[in-house]
GROMACS .gro file of C-alpha atoms in nm:
model
  289
    1UNK     CA    1   0.000   0.000   0.000
    2UNK     CA    2   0.137   0.337  -0.102
    3UNK     CA    3   0.142   0.669   0.084
    4UNK     CA    4   0.095   0.526   0.434
    5UNK     CA    5   0.249   0.722   0.718
    6UNK     CA    6   0.567   0.551   0.839
    7UNK     CA    7   0.597   0.473   1.210
    8UNK     CA    8   0.841   0.271   1.419
    9UNK     CA    9   0.811   0.034   1.715
   10UNK     CA   10   1.144   0.153   1.859
   11UNK     CA   11   1.099   0.227   2.228
   12UNK     CA   12   0.738   0.103   2.233
   13UNK     CA   13   0.620  -0.144   2.495
   14UNK     CA   14   0.504  -0.480   2.355
   15UNK     CA   15   0.174  -0.555   2.529
   16UNK     CA   16   0.048  -0.857   2.334
   17UNK     CA   17   0.159  -1.105   2.070
   18UNK     CA   18  -0.084  -1.321   1.875
   19UNK     CA   19  -0.077  -1.559   1.581
   20UNK     CA   20  -0.088  -1.287   1.315
   21UNK     CA   21   0.035  -0.967   1.481
   22UNK     CA   22   0.203  -0.795   1.774
   23UNK     CA   23   0.043  -0.510   1.966
   24UNK     CA   24   0.237  -0.217   2.115
   25UNK     CA   25   0.143   0.069   2.345
   26UNK     CA   26   0.162   0.363   2.104
   27UNK     CA   27   0.036   0.638   2.334
   28UNK     CA   28  -0.188   0.672   2.638
   29UNK     CA   29  -0.492   0.661   2.408
   30UNK     CA   30  -0.371   0.439   2.122
   31UNK     CA   31  -0.219   0.100   2.048
   32UNK     CA   32  -0.030  -0.010   1.738
   33UNK     CA   33  -0.107  -0.351   1.589
   34UNK     CA   34   0.172  -0.468   1.357
   35UNK     CA   35   0.087  -0.759   1.130
   36UNK     CA   36   0.347  -1.025   1.064
   37UNK     CA   37   0.484  -1.019   0.709
   38UNK     CA   38   0.320  -1.352   0.615
   39UNK     CA   39  -0.031  -1.215   0.677
   40UNK     CA   40  -0.188  -1.125   0.339
   41UNK     CA   41  -0.241  -0.757   0.261
   42UNK     CA   42  -0.593  -0.827   0.133
   43UNK     CA   43  -0.684  -0.978   0.472
   44UNK     CA   44  -0.543  -0.675   0.655
   45UNK     CA   45  -0.759  -0.447   0.440
   46UNK     CA   46  -1.064  -0.668   0.501
   47UNK     CA   47  -1.008  -0.647   0.877
   48UNK     CA   48  -0.967  -0.269   0.851
   49UNK     CA   49  -1.289  -0.233   0.651
   50UNK     CA   50  -1.480  -0.465   0.884
   51UNK     CA   51  -1.371  -0.271   1.191
   52UNK     CA   52  -1.489   0.055   1.033
   53UNK     CA   53  -1.826  -0.108   0.951
   54UNK     CA   54  -1.869  -0.251   1.300
   55UNK     CA   55  -1.796   0.091   1.452
   56UNK     CA   56  -2.033   0.265   1.211
   57UNK     CA   57  -2.328   0.040   1.295
   58UNK     CA   58  -2.282   0.108   1.665
   59UNK     CA   59  -2.139  -0.215   1.801
   60UNK     CA   60  -1.906  -0.132   2.095
   61UNK     CA   61  -1.547  -0.194   1.992
   62UNK     CA   62  -1.201  -0.043   1.979
   63UNK     CA   63  -1.201   0.203   1.689
   64UNK     CA   64  -0.955   0.163   1.401
   65UNK     CA   65  -0.787   0.502   1.355
   66UNK     CA   66  -0.516   0.476   1.089
   67UNK     CA   67  -0.338   0.235   0.857
   68UNK     CA   68   0.040   0.281   0.880
   69UNK     CA   69   0.367   0.141   0.746
   70UNK     CA   70   0.597  -0.022   1.004
   71UNK     CA   71   0.921  -0.119   0.831
   72UNK     CA   72   0.825  -0.391   0.582
   73UNK     CA   73   0.499  -0.459   0.764
   74UNK     CA   74   0.156  -0.298   0.776
   75UNK     CA   75   0.010  -0.175   1.101
   76UNK     CA   76  -0.313  -0.031   1.233
   77UNK     CA   77  -0.344   0.226   1.509
   78UNK     CA   78  -0.643   0.151   1.731
   79UNK     CA   79  -0.816   0.322   2.017
   80UNK     CA   80  -0.662   0.198   2.342
   81UNK     CA   81  -0.907   0.027   2.576
   82UNK     CA   82  -0.842   0.010   2.950
   83UNK     CA   83  -1.014  -0.263   3.148
   84UNK     CA   84  -1.007  -0.635   3.228
   85UNK     CA   85  -1.073  -0.906   2.977
   86UNK     CA   86  -1.353  -1.147   3.050
   87UNK     CA   87  -1.094  -1.423   3.009
   88UNK     CA   88  -0.883  -1.287   3.296
   89UNK     CA   89  -1.189  -1.249   3.518
   90UNK     CA   90  -1.299  -1.606   3.447
   91UNK     CA   91  -0.952  -1.743   3.518
   92UNK     CA   92  -0.945  -1.567   3.857
   93UNK     CA   93  -1.296  -1.686   3.941
   94UNK     CA   94  -1.215  -2.045   3.845
   95UNK     CA   95  -0.957  -2.056   4.122
   96UNK     CA   96  -1.187  -1.950   4.404
   97UNK     CA   97  -1.548  -1.857   4.332
   98UNK     CA   98  -1.801  -2.086   4.165
   99UNK     CA   99  -2.080  -1.829   4.200
  100UNK     CA  100  -1.869  -1.571   4.016
  101UNK     CA  101  -1.803  -1.821   3.737
  102UNK     CA  102  -2.177  -1.860   3.688
  103UNK     CA  103  -2.233  -1.486   3.693
  104UNK     CA  104  -1.957  -1.422   3.439
  105UNK     CA  105  -2.080  -1.699   3.208
  106UNK     CA  106  -2.435  -1.564   3.226
  107UNK     CA  107  -2.298  -1.222   3.133
  108UNK     CA  108  -2.095  -1.370   2.844
  109UNK     CA  109  -2.393  -1.557   2.704
  110UNK     CA  110  -2.624  -1.257   2.743
  111UNK     CA  111  -2.372  -1.032   2.568
  112UNK     CA  112  -2.324  -1.286   2.288
  113UNK     CA  113  -2.700  -1.311   2.233
  114UNK     CA  114  -2.729  -0.931   2.222
  115UNK     CA  115  -2.477  -0.931   1.937
  116UNK     CA  116  -2.619  -1.230   1.752
  117UNK     CA  117  -2.975  -1.095   1.750
  118UNK     CA  118  -2.857  -0.818   1.517
  119UNK     CA  119  -2.922  -0.903   1.153
  120UNK     CA  120  -2.796  -0.722   0.845
  121UNK     CA  121  -2.856  -0.753   0.471
  122UNK     CA  122  -2.674  -1.038   0.298
  123UNK     CA  123  -2.324  -0.927   0.204
  124UNK     CA  124  -2.283  -0.669   0.479
  125UNK     CA  125  -2.012  -0.897   0.616
  126UNK     CA  126  -1.859  -1.219   0.482
  127UNK     CA  127  -2.061  -1.538   0.522
  128UNK     CA  128  -1.881  -1.720   0.805
  129UNK     CA  129  -1.912  -2.045   0.609
  130UNK     CA  130  -1.693  -1.900   0.333
  131UNK     CA  131  -1.437  -1.802   0.595
  132UNK     CA  132  -1.427  -2.158   0.730
  133UNK     CA  133  -1.403  -2.304   0.381
  134UNK     CA  134  -1.088  -2.093   0.337
  135UNK     CA  135  -0.955  -2.237   0.662
  136UNK     CA  136  -1.013  -2.590   0.531
  137UNK     CA  137  -0.840  -2.510   0.201
  138UNK     CA  138  -0.543  -2.368   0.394
  139UNK     CA  139  -0.484  -2.682   0.600
  140UNK     CA  140  -0.575  -2.954   0.347
  141UNK     CA  141  -0.275  -3.179   0.293
  142UNK     CA  142  -0.109  -3.051   0.611
  143UNK     CA  143  -0.357  -3.132   0.886
  144UNK     CA  144  -0.645  -3.289   0.692
  145UNK     CA  145  -0.646  -3.545   0.414
  146UNK     CA  146  -0.822  -3.440   0.093
  147UNK     CA  147  -1.096  -3.698   0.155
  148UNK     CA  148  -1.173  -3.569   0.503
  149UNK     CA  149  -1.141  -3.207   0.391
  150UNK     CA  150  -1.424  -3.272   0.145
  151UNK     CA  151  -1.636  -3.421   0.426
  152UNK     CA  152  -1.580  -3.118   0.648
  153UNK     CA  153  -1.645  -2.883   0.357
  154UNK     CA  154  -1.978  -3.051   0.283
  155UNK     CA  155  -2.068  -3.044   0.653
  156UNK     CA  156  -2.013  -2.667   0.664
  157UNK     CA  157  -2.199  -2.609   0.336
  158UNK     CA  158  -2.501  -2.788   0.484
  159UNK     CA  159  -2.524  -2.549   0.782
  160UNK     CA  160  -2.813  -2.310   0.707
  161UNK     CA  161  -2.708  -1.965   0.591
  162UNK     CA  162  -2.792  -1.686   0.834
  163UNK     CA  163  -2.771  -1.307   0.839
  164UNK     CA  164  -2.698  -1.281   1.213
  165UNK     CA  165  -2.398  -1.066   1.308
  166UNK     CA  166  -2.096  -1.259   1.437
  167UNK     CA  167  -1.781  -1.122   1.597
  168UNK     CA  168  -1.596  -1.398   1.414
  169UNK     CA  169  -1.396  -1.507   1.719
  170UNK     CA  170  -1.593  -1.422   2.032
  171UNK     CA  171  -1.351  -1.569   2.280
  172UNK     CA  172  -1.345  -1.410   2.623
  173UNK     CA  173  -1.008  -1.242   2.562
  174UNK     CA  174  -1.176  -1.021   2.302
  175UNK     CA  175  -1.432  -0.883   2.550
  176UNK     CA  176  -1.312  -0.605   2.779
  177UNK     CA  177  -1.505  -0.481   3.083
  178UNK     CA  178  -1.443  -0.114   3.155
  179UNK     CA  179  -1.442   0.055   3.497
  180UNK     CA  180  -1.784   0.212   3.429
  181UNK     CA  181  -1.928  -0.141   3.374
  182UNK     CA  182  -1.963  -0.090   2.999
  183UNK     CA  183  -1.816  -0.337   2.751
  184UNK     CA  184  -1.601  -0.303   2.441
  185UNK     CA  185  -1.470  -0.568   2.205
  186UNK     CA  186  -1.134  -0.590   2.032
  187UNK     CA  187  -1.025  -0.778   1.720
  188UNK     CA  188  -1.356  -0.727   1.540
  189UNK     CA  189  -1.187  -0.745   1.198
  190UNK     CA  190  -1.315  -1.099   1.139
  191UNK     CA  191  -1.679  -0.984   1.163
  192UNK     CA  192  -1.911  -1.209   0.966
  193UNK     CA  193  -2.268  -1.332   0.934
  194UNK     CA  194  -2.397  -1.679   1.008
  195UNK     CA  195  -2.487  -1.941   1.267
  196UNK     CA  196  -2.397  -1.814   1.619
  197UNK     CA  197  -2.228  -2.144   1.703
  198UNK     CA  198  -1.931  -2.034   1.490
  199UNK     CA  199  -1.856  -1.761   1.746
  200UNK     CA  200  -1.774  -2.022   2.012
  201UNK     CA  201  -1.523  -2.219   1.804
  202UNK     CA  202  -1.230  -2.087   2.005
  203UNK     CA  203  -1.364  -2.288   2.299
  204UNK     CA  204  -1.430  -2.609   2.104
  205UNK     CA  205  -1.101  -2.569   1.915
  206UNK     CA  206  -0.918  -2.544   2.245
  207UNK     CA  207  -1.087  -2.861   2.371
  208UNK     CA  208  -0.969  -3.040   2.055
  209UNK     CA  209  -0.608  -2.920   2.086
  210UNK     CA  210  -0.595  -2.997   2.460
  211UNK     CA  211  -0.612  -3.366   2.378
  212UNK     CA  212  -0.300  -3.341   2.160
  213UNK     CA  213  -0.082  -3.060   2.291
  214UNK     CA  214  -0.001  -3.082   2.665
  215UNK     CA  215  -0.134  -2.787   2.868
  216UNK     CA  216  -0.245  -2.600   2.556
  217UNK     CA  217  -0.531  -2.419   2.729
  218UNK     CA  218  -0.317  -2.345   3.036
  219UNK     CA  219  -0.065  -2.166   2.813
  220UNK     CA  220  -0.336  -1.979   2.623
  221UNK     CA  221  -0.596  -1.888   2.884
  222UNK     CA  222  -0.476  -2.009   3.224
  223UNK     CA  223  -0.721  -2.299   3.255
  224UNK     CA  224  -0.650  -2.669   3.285
  225UNK     CA  225  -0.767  -2.906   3.013
  226UNK     CA  226  -1.060  -3.017   3.229
  227UNK     CA  227  -1.156  -2.658   3.315
  228UNK     CA  228  -1.153  -2.546   2.952
  229UNK     CA  229  -1.372  -2.841   2.851
  230UNK     CA  230  -1.613  -2.755   3.134
  231UNK     CA  231  -1.611  -2.390   3.021
  232UNK     CA  232  -1.714  -2.495   2.669
  233UNK     CA  233  -1.991  -2.725   2.797
  234UNK     CA  234  -2.129  -2.465   3.038
  235UNK     CA  235  -2.122  -2.192   2.773
  236UNK     CA  236  -2.308  -2.397   2.513
  237UNK     CA  237  -2.566  -2.529   2.760
  238UNK     CA  238  -2.638  -2.173   2.878
  239UNK     CA  239  -2.655  -2.025   2.530
  240UNK     CA  240  -2.885  -2.300   2.400
  241UNK     CA  241  -3.081  -2.322   2.726
  242UNK     CA  242  -3.407  -2.407   2.549
  243UNK     CA  243  -3.261  -2.713   2.377
  244UNK     CA  244  -3.351  -3.058   2.509
  245UNK     CA  245  -3.076  -3.310   2.583
  246UNK     CA  246  -3.084  -3.466   2.235
  247UNK     CA  247  -3.070  -3.124   2.067
  248UNK     CA  248  -2.788  -3.012   2.297
  249UNK     CA  249  -2.579  -3.318   2.212
  250UNK     CA  250  -2.632  -3.247   1.841
  251UNK     CA  251  -2.517  -2.886   1.892
  252UNK     CA  252  -2.210  -3.000   2.086
  253UNK     CA  253  -2.124  -3.247   1.809
  254UNK     CA  254  -2.155  -2.974   1.545
  255UNK     CA  255  -1.942  -2.744   1.760
  256UNK     CA  256  -1.682  -3.018   1.797
  257UNK     CA  257  -1.641  -3.045   1.420
  258UNK     CA  258  -1.627  -2.667   1.373
  259UNK     CA  259  -1.372  -2.656   1.655
  260UNK     CA  260  -1.148  -2.893   1.462
  261UNK     CA  261  -1.138  -2.650   1.169
  262UNK     CA  262  -1.066  -2.360   1.404
  263UNK     CA  263  -0.812  -2.559   1.601
  264UNK     CA  264  -0.603  -2.678   1.309
  265UNK     CA  265  -0.548  -2.322   1.188
  266UNK     CA  266  -0.401  -2.247   1.532
  267UNK     CA  267  -0.195  -2.563   1.493
  268UNK     CA  268   0.033  -2.402   1.235
  269UNK     CA  269   0.219  -2.250   1.529
  270UNK     CA  270   0.266  -2.592   1.689
  271UNK     CA  271   0.504  -2.748   1.438
  272UNK     CA  272   0.621  -3.035   1.657
  273UNK     CA  273   0.264  -3.158   1.692
  274UNK     CA  274   0.156  -3.144   1.326
  275UNK     CA  275   0.168  -3.524   1.272
  276UNK     CA  276  -0.036  -3.584   1.590
  277UNK     CA  277  -0.289  -3.315   1.498
  278UNK     CA  278  -0.337  -3.464   1.151
  279UNK     CA  279  -0.381  -3.814   1.296
  280UNK     CA  280  -0.641  -3.685   1.546
  281UNK     CA  281  -0.831  -3.490   1.280
  282UNK     CA  282  -0.851  -3.784   1.043
  283UNK     CA  283  -0.962  -4.016   1.325
  284UNK     CA  284  -1.242  -3.787   1.446
  285UNK     CA  285  -1.369  -3.697   1.100
  286UNK     CA  286  -1.369  -4.063   0.992
  287UNK     CA  287  -1.566  -4.157   1.305
  288UNK     CA  288  -1.822  -3.874   1.268
  289UNK     CA  289  -1.890  -3.931   0.898
   0.00000   0.00000   0.00000
């Protein structure tokens, strides 16, 4: 991209590092997200455009302020949000306060439903199914055999299309509670439309990877394998609280398969475990289909 203002990370405090970017404290009111060089420019622009759309339609989130050049990389300056993530609050509660866990999960589910009840015309955001098909294409041959990739692709195609708003990755780390009790989200660049179950794939993907990579959830969110599995089950049962037991099991099974697709894209950063991840994916997909 031409004519972007050039900025540097020299002297800036690194405050977070994810799978696609690092985030620095840029000023008291701004942060600088610097994408890694492998992340496609077209995806950066899509995330930028999505964030502007989400802000414009009034969904509470960190505002995207400016696209910038950072060395050979592209960055985005965002509004800086001060508060505690829902993930941190849940981790603290899990150590000592079962009542607080329930209260926080009820809040999470209520907040998720308030987002998902918003519907927009087709094409306002990407169909989440298309996004997941891209994920499958990306990992076919690495984590998933071509035969099983086709099965997963058909499974996703068969999920009814929906116009409900989705964050795209509504994990608790992307929800920040402010001191005035209001809420803002971060990382809304993957905004999409579709079945709300897709927004919980971080949880089901973590459950999948826990069974392959030792202490995966402990390293990523401070919960044990058992606690993260319980978190997923409690979240889904609360969100789909009107479902009977048979319906709930069907939802959990669907979430499990979507979680595999989400999980294997995280698995690119776990090189030593690629053979084990592929073996687990092929086993589960073969059993389910």
